[in-house]
Amino acid sequence: MNVTHRKSRRGRILVATALGTTLLGVGAVATAMAGETSPASRAPAAPASPKSATTAAEPTGGLIVGYKSKAQEARSAKAVRKDIGAKAAQTGEKLSYERRLGNGAALVNLGGVRPAKDVTKLMDRFRADPDVAYAVPDRQVPTPALESPRDPGRSSEPSGDTDRFSEQWNLFEPTAGMNVPDAWRTSTGQGVTVAVLDTGITKHSDLAVNTVAGYDFLTDTFQAKDGDGRDSDPSDPGDATKPGECGGQGSRSSWHGTHVAGIVAAADDGKGIVGVAPGAKAQPVRVLGRCATPDSDIIDAITWASGGTVADVPDNPTPARVINMSLGQEGVCTPPMQLAVDQAVQRGTTVVVAAGNRGNLPEPQDAGNFDYASCDNVITVAATDREGNRAEYSNFGNAVDISAPGGELLTSKNPKNGILSTVNSGEDGPASESFEFEEGTSQAAPQIAGLAALMIAANPALTPAQVESAIKENARPLPGTCEGGCGAGLADAAKTVASVSKGAAPPAAGSPSSPPSDSSSASPSSPPSSPSPSVGTGQAADGKDLSACLKNTCEVEVTSGDTIRLDGTAGVDEFTVVSVADNTLTFTASSGNGAQQSSGSQTSPGRSTINDLVVDLISVNGDRAIIRLS
């Protein structure tokens, strides 16, 4: 079984139950996202369909190909190589199989960077295959020159023992702050991991105690700038560029990931700053480096951060309940992006995305025209200034779910109208720890990620859909103005946390619906169709092959009497739920001949092992439980 949540463009969440990069901060950090100045609210671009007639907009060296679930290529690397070899022979191109992505799609190497027109022809060749669900370019998400052209100077303030909380207006000011200190009376985010998919992290005393092990997902050594490819060290070596690199005039390092991590989870230690969730843990997941990052690296990072399996990468020992993505570029949410997000949500991870910073351009576009911001099942965040207006740079539109303080340094001419957080003083590589005021939807999004951590710590049974619903339902109207749409309003942390900490999670808006019929590694989110049977009827449910669960982590909602059929690979053919009550799951596991192999019980949260089958009890809500089989 899995659970998916779809964000419609009316801002509602539909719940389906069935068995079974560009940096976004401005000011000190320049950005490349769309913005809002149009007085009319335009409907955002629809996510690309599996067979969308998109063309390659720029040269690229790879394709991401999703095969339908019934195709051999969806399960076999040998079959993928054979298919790619056949298409190479047909086209005369030097195609090769690079790797299986965490979402199950195949990454195809084009033998070098190919012109856009040639990439489009190759996509069409794959799309003509009835076993292929989609083929899209492995686009390079640019990390542009990080010094804002509107802000030639940047003030990095040394770290020290000074308490800077009074300068964090975004947390407490009554006009346009998020009312965070009142929320701390109930929750500080204790026990919740927030993955920060960004440039990595530098050493900082405000972050040291609240950081857990992460990973570096950059595969290209030039982009990584640390001398190697993927590894377990997510330290940020700096993303500075020299004149001529990336087609620019050169830039200094942004320390963007360190700034974002501090906003989420800087420790409340009486000095420096305090994060929105000072009891939570920030997990640095490095996906942004010098010049650009391929979508394939970001897709793998989403999978890993949320507890999924990525080939040749050790499993995440502390899967994140929240992911923050202050990144993106122009374009719609592609099928493999959407699938990675959907799978993360199915694992119980709330995904928060910055709306983007193109609102001050002569022809601004709304957030629905940018990739991750336009995905379903994410919380898309716009930015407000210190008076509660939409920040002049911030994107807007129907894709925006909520607004949070992003600051506005340049228009106000006051550096302290930005968002203060942790950085490093180095121009290229790391030097000393410091602080800096910055502005952007990059700064707004991690405040919502921190709020999500506060909520989940107060009520661990919350689903991603319930987190989103509660944030929007408890928002207050913007004290200023926003033309074009800024979501449900300005997030109110205290009111939101209070609403979910009374014992019962808020119901998600919408109604049950069935998932797309062919939704394995191939399919992105599709519009829901007819209602599906409810979970927990006491009848045996159609099983999901354990091999698939082992690949992508099978997460299910169960209640008393439910039976999940497996293929016996882990020594279990049937897993039966005896009861769900008092925060405890009682179960039995049987072999293929019906003989009972074992029985047990587990209190939430916790883990049990039956033969080689691992059963994680994630949460219990009344007579229902969410479990993960692997």
XYZ file of C-alpha atoms in Angstrom:
630
model
C 0.000 0.000 0.000
C 1.119 3.536 -0.437
C -0.330 6.921 0.301
C -0.049 9.854 -2.052
C -1.186 13.440 -1.723
C -1.911 15.661 -4.693
C -1.947 19.428 -4.548
C -4.549 20.732 -6.953
C -4.252 24.200 -8.350
C -7.160 25.206 -6.116
C -4.835 24.645 -3.195
C -6.624 21.534 -1.956
C -5.060 18.158 -1.241
C -6.555 14.967 -2.565
C -5.570 11.811 -0.741
C -5.148 8.594 -2.722
C -4.888 5.275 -0.906
C -4.098 2.061 -2.756
C -2.161 -1.112 -2.090
C 0.724 -1.719 -3.346
C 18.274 24.392 -8.672
C 19.155 27.347 -8.970
C 19.595 28.937 -5.536
C 16.566 30.855 -4.407
C 17.979 33.615 -2.253
C 18.607 37.144 -3.404
C 20.511 40.050 -1.893
C 23.773 38.461 -0.892
C 22.799 35.446 -2.971
C 21.612 36.029 -6.531
C 18.808 33.889 -7.902
C 17.312 32.500 -11.056
C 13.634 31.909 -10.436
C 10.418 33.523 -11.628
C 8.571 36.261 -9.832
C 5.389 38.246 -9.467
C 4.474 41.655 -10.669
C 1.546 40.803 -12.872
C -1.684 42.106 -11.316
C -3.565 39.149 -12.707
C -3.248 35.685 -11.298
C -2.303 33.417 -14.138
C -2.915 29.700 -14.059
C 0.421 27.926 -13.682
C 1.698 25.633 -16.357
C 0.489 22.071 -15.983
C 3.060 19.464 -15.019
C 4.432 17.589 -17.980
C 2.571 14.408 -18.774
C 4.401 11.112 -19.340
C 4.071 11.532 -23.100
C 4.324 15.313 -23.166
C 5.590 16.734 -26.445
C 8.336 18.721 -24.780
C 11.513 19.512 -26.652
C 15.008 19.956 -25.327
C 15.580 23.645 -24.646
C 19.345 23.412 -24.325
C 22.235 21.049 -25.022
C 22.599 18.180 -22.570
C 24.532 14.978 -22.138
C 21.859 12.732 -20.666
C 18.265 11.549 -20.777
C 16.086 10.318 -17.936
C 13.911 7.468 -19.212
C 11.043 5.935 -17.274
C 9.863 2.476 -18.335
C 6.376 1.176 -17.697
C 6.025 -1.192 -14.769
C 5.307 -4.231 -16.939
C 8.408 -3.711 -19.081
C 11.499 -5.797 -18.368
C 13.562 -2.600 -18.377
C 11.743 -1.432 -15.231
C 13.392 -4.280 -13.308
C 16.479 -5.357 -15.229
C 19.633 -3.351 -15.919
C 20.515 -5.928 -18.587
C 17.257 -5.219 -20.378
C 17.889 -1.471 -20.182
C 21.355 -1.870 -21.715
C 19.901 -4.001 -24.497
C 17.202 -1.436 -25.248
C 19.657 1.465 -25.218
C 22.012 -0.480 -27.463
C 19.213 -1.081 -29.939
C 18.309 2.616 -30.009
C 21.977 3.531 -30.415
C 22.140 1.268 -33.469
C 18.948 2.793 -34.881
C 20.123 6.384 -34.451
C 23.865 6.067 -34.900
C 24.384 7.817 -31.553
C 26.799 6.691 -28.825
C 24.254 5.909 -26.129
C 25.013 4.000 -22.938
C 23.324 3.075 -19.667
C 24.744 5.120 -16.793
C 22.718 4.067 -13.738
C 19.316 3.427 -12.217
C 18.021 6.478 -10.356
C 16.470 6.270 -6.929
C 12.988 6.757 -8.385
C 13.465 3.718 -10.662
C 14.100 5.591 -13.919
C 17.131 4.931 -16.128
C 19.831 7.536 -16.773
C 21.052 7.368 -20.377
C 24.438 8.834 -21.282
C 24.413 10.494 -24.710
C 28.168 10.173 -25.195
C 28.811 13.860 -24.649
C 26.832 17.074 -24.653
C 24.484 17.005 -27.649
C 22.712 19.950 -29.351
C 19.114 20.517 -28.272
C 17.684 19.416 -31.637
C 19.562 16.095 -31.446
C 18.408 15.556 -27.851
C 14.818 16.123 -28.952
C 15.154 13.493 -31.699
C 16.535 10.984 -29.204
C 13.688 11.693 -26.780
C 11.212 11.102 -29.586
C 12.909 7.785 -30.395
C 12.458 6.594 -26.804
C 8.920 7.944 -26.544
C 7.902 5.983 -29.628
C 8.633 2.779 -27.697
C 5.383 1.443 -26.130
C 7.359 0.271 -23.087
C 8.569 3.812 -22.341
C 6.428 6.063 -20.149
C 8.560 9.195 -20.506
C 11.909 10.465 -21.727
C 13.142 13.914 -20.669
C 16.496 15.709 -20.743
C 18.708 15.408 -17.685
C 18.694 19.165 -17.400
C 21.420 21.104 -15.681
C 19.961 23.151 -12.837
C 22.220 26.230 -12.915
C 24.004 27.685 -9.946
C 24.379 31.179 -11.412
C 26.741 33.948 -10.407
C 25.825 34.244 -6.769
C 26.689 37.902 -6.296
C 23.494 39.813 -6.961
C 23.930 42.429 -9.709
C 21.714 44.716 -7.602
C 23.891 44.304 -4.508
C 27.611 44.572 -5.283
C 28.535 44.516 -1.605
C 27.870 41.988 1.109
C 28.432 42.353 4.823
C 29.508 39.177 6.593
C 29.565 39.675 10.350
C 31.962 37.678 12.551
C 30.580 35.027 14.829
C 30.932 35.343 18.572
C 29.119 35.051 21.858
C 26.658 37.868 21.165
C 22.972 36.952 21.293
C 21.472 38.020 17.938
C 17.908 36.868 18.592
C 16.602 40.439 18.840
C 17.536 40.939 15.181
C 15.433 37.981 14.003
C 12.282 40.009 13.377
C 10.933 37.264 11.121
C 10.336 35.067 14.170
C 8.495 37.398 16.509
C 7.503 40.837 15.182
C 3.699 41.219 15.402
C 3.288 42.844 11.991
C 4.934 40.301 9.690
C 6.722 37.787 11.876
C 5.667 34.138 12.098
C 4.839 34.093 15.839
C 7.423 31.383 16.458
C 8.356 31.887 20.148
C 4.788 31.147 21.239
C 4.986 27.874 19.304
C 8.111 26.891 21.258
C 5.981 26.603 24.393
C 4.554 23.469 22.787
C 7.305 22.193 20.482
C 10.894 22.920 19.477
C 11.069 20.214 16.804
C 12.748 17.678 19.078
C 13.479 14.381 17.314
C 12.659 15.566 13.779
C 15.237 15.543 10.971
C 15.008 18.208 8.250
C 17.055 17.485 5.118
C 18.487 20.628 3.515
C 19.076 19.907 -0.191
C 21.510 22.667 -1.030
C 25.216 23.533 -1.366
C 26.201 21.526 1.688
C 27.259 23.023 4.998
C 30.266 24.651 6.650
C 31.325 24.364 10.272
C 29.461 26.756 12.542
C 29.042 26.695 16.315
C 25.323 27.544 16.002
C 24.803 24.392 13.922
C 27.252 21.867 15.344
C 24.956 20.237 17.925
C 21.951 20.213 15.597
C 23.483 18.600 12.511
C 23.253 14.905 11.614
C 25.194 13.013 8.976
C 24.281 13.847 5.401
C 25.639 13.030 1.939
C 27.194 14.654 -1.123
C 25.223 13.664 -4.247
C 27.200 15.620 -6.850
C 28.586 13.211 -9.448
C 30.600 15.643 -11.590
C 33.972 16.462 -10.065
C 34.141 19.951 -11.610
C 30.728 20.844 -10.244
C 31.540 19.266 -6.879
C 34.759 21.293 -6.551
C 35.947 18.997 -3.762
C 38.151 16.685 -5.806
C 35.776 13.757 -6.043
C 32.228 12.716 -6.826
C 29.634 11.280 -4.484
C 30.705 10.637 -0.937
C 29.565 10.831 2.662
C 31.020 14.307 3.225
C 28.439 17.043 2.530
C 30.815 19.848 3.522
C 30.558 22.923 1.330
C 33.958 23.683 -0.270
C 32.505 26.863 -1.760
C 30.795 27.471 -5.093
C 32.870 30.456 -6.232
C 33.645 30.676 -9.946
C 36.420 32.311 -11.955
C 35.790 34.687 -14.856
C 34.694 32.653 -17.851
C 33.420 29.701 -15.825
C 29.711 29.021 -16.262
C 29.620 31.748 -18.891
C 29.869 34.472 -16.251
C 32.268 37.021 -14.882
C 33.031 35.039 -11.770
C 31.474 35.016 -8.326
C 32.344 34.388 -4.729
C 30.982 31.527 -2.659
C 27.436 31.822 -1.392
C 27.412 29.457 1.642
C 23.744 29.154 0.757
C 23.218 25.767 2.397
C 24.708 26.995 5.677
C 22.371 30.006 5.684
C 19.326 27.825 5.017
C 20.314 25.250 7.651
C 20.648 27.972 10.287
C 17.147 29.261 9.547
C 15.789 25.755 10.096
C 17.658 24.501 13.133
C 20.279 26.796 14.673
C 20.610 25.881 18.355
C 19.043 27.932 21.136
C 22.284 28.291 23.096
C 22.135 31.905 24.206
C 24.414 33.210 21.461
C 24.168 33.826 17.758
C 20.773 33.090 16.213
C 17.974 30.609 16.887
C 16.400 28.428 14.205
C 12.656 28.077 13.751
C 12.994 24.518 15.090
C 15.945 24.683 17.517
C 15.256 21.167 18.775
C 15.306 19.616 15.304
C 18.291 18.252 13.378
C 19.460 19.633 10.048
C 20.731 17.051 7.574
C 22.981 18.568 4.877
C 22.406 16.899 1.501
C 24.705 18.430 -1.088
C 23.115 18.861 -4.522
C 24.366 22.295 -5.612
C 27.931 23.103 -6.583
C 29.883 25.084 -9.124
C 27.981 26.178 -12.260
C 25.163 23.620 -12.387
C 23.735 20.311 -11.157
C 21.903 17.655 -13.198
C 18.321 16.802 -12.284
C 19.407 13.179 -11.842
C 21.564 14.095 -8.821
C 18.703 16.013 -7.199
C 16.267 13.137 -7.818
C 18.621 10.703 -6.084
C 19.035 13.136 -3.190
C 15.268 13.427 -2.673
C 15.022 9.637 -2.646
C 17.862 9.158 -0.156
C 16.860 11.979 2.171
C 13.348 10.552 2.545
C 14.565 7.032 3.339
C 14.557 5.481 -0.121
C 17.298 3.405 -1.681
C 19.884 4.817 -4.114
C 22.298 2.470 -5.866
C 25.860 2.496 -4.481
C 24.891 4.876 -1.658
C 24.490 3.654 1.940
C 20.941 4.019 3.244
C 20.166 7.158 5.207
C 20.456 6.245 8.916
C 18.204 9.159 9.910
C 15.556 9.619 7.194
C 14.112 13.108 7.127
C 10.478 13.837 7.936
C 10.922 17.186 6.155
C 12.908 18.167 3.039
C 13.736 21.789 2.199
C 14.548 22.661 -1.424
C 15.539 26.289 -1.966
C 16.401 25.668 -5.609
C 14.882 25.432 -9.071
C 14.802 26.852 -12.577
C 12.392 27.805 -15.331
C 10.360 24.881 -16.671
C 7.574 22.616 -15.514
C 7.802 19.764 -13.059
C 8.929 16.796 -15.156
C 7.673 13.214 -14.680
C 10.844 11.963 -12.934
C 10.881 15.001 -10.620
C 7.236 14.461 -9.738
C 7.768 10.771 -9.136
C 10.681 11.419 -6.766
C 8.524 13.875 -4.807
C 5.555 11.496 -4.753
C 7.702 8.658 -3.443
C 9.139 10.900 -0.721
C 5.634 11.867 0.355
C 4.603 8.205 0.333
C 7.411 7.577 2.803
C 5.951 10.240 5.082
C 8.258 13.135 4.189
C 6.922 16.681 3.805
C 8.618 18.482 0.888
C 8.969 22.285 1.086
C 10.056 24.256 -1.995
C 10.917 27.922 -2.557
C 8.618 29.674 -5.041
C 11.435 31.592 -6.740
C 12.671 35.137 -7.179
C 11.702 36.559 -10.560
C 9.007 38.940 -9.343
C 10.993 42.075 -10.134
C 11.679 41.280 -13.788
C 10.096 43.310 -16.598
C 8.061 40.244 -17.593
C 7.646 38.239 -14.381
C 6.346 34.720 -14.448
C 4.481 32.893 -11.719
C 5.781 29.964 -9.691
C 3.824 27.498 -11.801
C 6.330 28.049 -14.595
C 9.243 26.733 -12.528
C 10.152 23.140 -11.982
C 10.060 22.034 -8.343
C 7.742 24.887 -7.346
C 5.163 23.577 -9.843
C 5.248 19.966 -8.636
C 2.223 18.484 -6.902
C 2.549 17.296 -3.311
C 5.001 20.018 -2.283
C 4.478 23.099 -0.120
C 5.480 26.044 -2.319
C 6.522 29.135 -0.357
C 6.483 32.800 -1.413
C 8.356 35.540 0.465
C 7.106 38.635 2.299
C 8.908 41.767 3.477
C 9.016 43.270 6.971
C 5.687 45.047 6.422
C 3.939 41.898 5.244
C 3.795 42.738 1.542
C 4.851 40.280 -1.095
C 8.576 40.871 -1.401
C 9.195 42.607 -4.720
C 11.401 39.737 -5.958
C 9.098 36.896 -4.911
C 7.230 34.670 -7.325
C 3.474 34.388 -6.998
C 0.484 32.536 -8.443
C -1.802 29.588 -7.892
C 1.118 27.229 -7.321
C 2.016 29.113 -4.120
C 0.622 27.514 -0.967
C 1.831 29.818 1.797
C 3.993 32.868 2.455
C 6.726 33.403 5.014
C 9.177 36.230 5.746
C 11.913 36.434 3.133
C 13.089 39.951 3.867
C 13.829 42.802 1.512
C 17.301 44.276 1.774
C 17.771 46.150 -1.434
C 14.511 48.033 -1.839
C 14.443 49.128 1.784
C 18.174 50.021 1.812
C 18.292 48.543 5.309
C 20.405 45.375 5.654
C 18.610 44.400 8.835
C 15.356 43.999 6.916
C 16.754 40.729 5.617
C 16.823 37.323 7.299
C 19.782 36.821 9.618
C 21.440 33.401 9.596
C 24.699 31.468 9.616
C 27.314 31.696 6.820
C 31.079 31.625 6.335
C 33.409 34.548 5.698
C 35.412 32.867 2.918
C 35.407 34.415 -0.545
C 36.271 31.069 -2.186
C 36.929 28.262 0.282
C 35.779 28.159 3.924
C 37.364 30.603 6.375
C 35.715 31.612 9.676
C 32.108 31.228 10.763
C 29.964 34.343 10.541
C 26.425 35.688 10.121
C 24.691 37.515 7.320
C 21.357 39.140 6.475
C 20.013 37.792 3.178
C 16.742 37.929 1.287
C 14.831 35.533 -0.933
C 12.294 32.771 -1.150
C 15.311 30.632 -0.247
C 15.019 32.201 3.189
C 11.208 31.919 3.363
C 11.031 28.196 2.537
C 13.212 26.930 5.422
C 10.988 28.798 7.880
C 8.082 26.670 6.685
C 10.298 23.574 6.821
C 11.109 24.479 10.425
C 7.410 24.965 11.165
C 6.703 21.514 9.731
C 9.314 20.096 12.127
C 7.608 21.819 15.085
C 4.286 20.284 14.030
C 5.623 16.769 13.540
C 7.399 16.827 16.898
C 4.111 17.867 18.516
C 2.156 15.186 16.654
C 4.317 12.471 15.006
C 1.272 10.890 13.357
C 0.849 13.833 10.978
C 1.004 12.994 7.286
C 2.484 15.403 4.727
C -1.036 16.260 3.541
C -2.101 17.104 7.081
C 0.991 19.239 7.614
C 0.164 21.258 4.504
C -3.520 21.565 5.382
C -2.820 22.768 8.919
C -0.272 25.369 7.798
C -2.703 26.816 5.272
C -5.801 26.606 7.470
C -4.090 28.489 10.303
C -2.419 31.202 8.233
C -3.378 34.817 8.806
C -4.081 37.355 6.064
C -1.058 39.223 4.769
C -0.815 42.544 6.607
C 0.369 44.075 3.334
C -0.494 43.472 -0.310
C 0.110 40.723 -2.835
C -1.017 40.909 -6.429
C -1.211 37.593 -8.239
C -1.556 35.182 -5.347
C 0.534 34.478 -2.245
C -1.197 31.318 -1.127
C -3.249 31.035 2.053
C -1.518 34.006 3.678
C 1.297 34.490 6.184
C 2.127 31.373 8.194
C 1.405 31.565 11.937
C 3.584 29.076 13.820
C 1.904 29.261 17.221
C -1.618 28.860 15.886
C -0.588 26.045 13.564
C 1.297 24.040 16.184
C -1.561 24.471 18.671
C -4.019 23.149 16.087
C -2.192 19.832 15.660
C -0.977 19.251 19.209
C -4.366 18.541 20.740
C -4.115 14.837 20.035
C -5.886 14.544 16.703
C -4.349 15.381 13.362
C -6.395 17.728 11.162
C -8.133 15.979 8.291
C -6.588 16.523 4.896
C -8.808 18.303 2.411
C -10.150 16.290 -0.506
C -11.335 12.723 -0.818
C -9.831 9.283 -1.475
C -8.956 8.543 -5.037
C -7.131 5.799 -6.852
C -3.605 6.288 -8.215
C -2.688 6.057 -11.877
C -2.955 2.537 -13.237
C 0.673 2.221 -14.298
C 2.508 4.110 -11.589
C 5.708 2.230 -10.891
C 9.022 3.722 -11.917
C 7.360 5.098 -14.977
C 4.522 7.363 -13.995
C 4.405 10.754 -12.335
C 1.360 12.015 -10.505
C -1.761 11.813 -12.602
C -5.181 13.308 -11.907
C -7.090 11.013 -9.532
C -9.968 9.040 -10.917
C -12.542 6.880 -9.185
C -12.643 6.328 -5.416
C -10.572 3.418 -4.201
C -11.509 0.890 -1.503
C -10.684 2.109 1.969
C -7.776 0.570 3.817
C -8.525 -1.734 6.714
C -11.550 -3.744 5.634
C -10.188 -6.873 7.237
C -9.913 -8.492 3.821
C -6.623 -9.587 2.317
C -5.273 -6.868 0.077
C -3.511 -7.365 -3.228
C 0.145 -7.836 -2.386
C 3.188 -5.902 -3.507
C 6.261 -7.897 -4.523
C 8.861 -7.732 -1.811
C 11.524 -7.158 -4.442
C 9.823 -3.868 -5.297
C 9.589 -2.970 -1.633
C 13.276 -3.650 -1.172
C 14.072 -1.369 -4.103
C 11.865 1.559 -3.228
C 10.797 0.988 0.383
C 7.170 -0.093 0.608
C 5.249 2.164 3.000
C 1.676 1.217 3.888
C -1.227 2.274 6.070
C -2.837 -0.676 7.849
C -5.467 -1.539 10.434
C -6.648 -4.695 12.178
C -7.168 -7.663 9.831
C -5.141 -6.350 6.911
C -2.898 -8.862 5.167
C -0.028 -7.940 2.885
C 1.172 -10.637 0.498
C 4.896 -10.677 -0.220
C 6.996 -12.893 -2.493
C 8.916 -14.730 0.224
C 12.302 -13.266 -0.681
C 12.854 -12.193 2.909
C 11.387 -15.385 4.346
C 7.873 -13.949 4.688
C 4.973 -14.578 2.310
C 2.172 -12.985 4.306
C 2.302 -10.226 6.890
C -0.951 -9.939 8.857
C -1.975 -7.132 11.197
C -3.671 -8.603 14.266
C -4.495 -5.303 15.942
C -3.657 -1.612 16.095
C -4.366 -0.033 19.487
C -2.739 1.945 22.271
C 0.107 3.095 20.005
C 1.023 -0.557 19.407
C 0.969 -2.815 16.343
C 0.497 -6.565 16.866
C 1.215 -8.839 13.908
C 1.973 -12.303 12.580
C 4.139 -13.433 9.676
C 3.615 -16.670 7.739
C 5.456 -18.669 5.134
C 3.984 -19.816 1.822
C 2.470 -23.024 3.215
C 0.458 -21.064 5.772
C 2.506 -22.085 8.765
C 2.980 -19.293 11.238
C 6.615 -18.336 11.450
C 6.462 -15.646 14.098
C 4.328 -13.092 15.874
C 5.139 -9.943 17.736
C 4.189 -6.443 18.723
C 5.852 -3.076 18.336
C 5.260 0.304 19.944
C 5.481 3.434 17.767
C 7.981 4.488 16.662
C 10.095 1.345 16.474
C 11.525 -1.451 14.369
C 11.058 -5.238 14.289
C 12.781 -7.879 12.185
C 11.075 -11.063 10.994
C 13.545 -13.359 9.259
C 15.068 -10.870 6.774
C 12.006 -8.614 6.635
C 12.400 -5.272 8.431
C 9.174 -3.732 9.727
C 9.348 -0.084 10.798
C 6.334 1.184 12.731
C 6.356 4.868 11.817
C 3.228 6.119 13.540
C -0.115 5.086 15.019
C -3.270 7.188 14.840
C -6.188 5.488 16.597
C -6.844 2.154 14.892
C -4.568 2.852 11.934
C -0.807 2.592 11.612
C 1.776 3.508 9.007
C 4.451 0.850 8.543
C 7.427 0.533 6.235
C 8.537 -2.861 4.906
C 12.063 -3.318 3.596
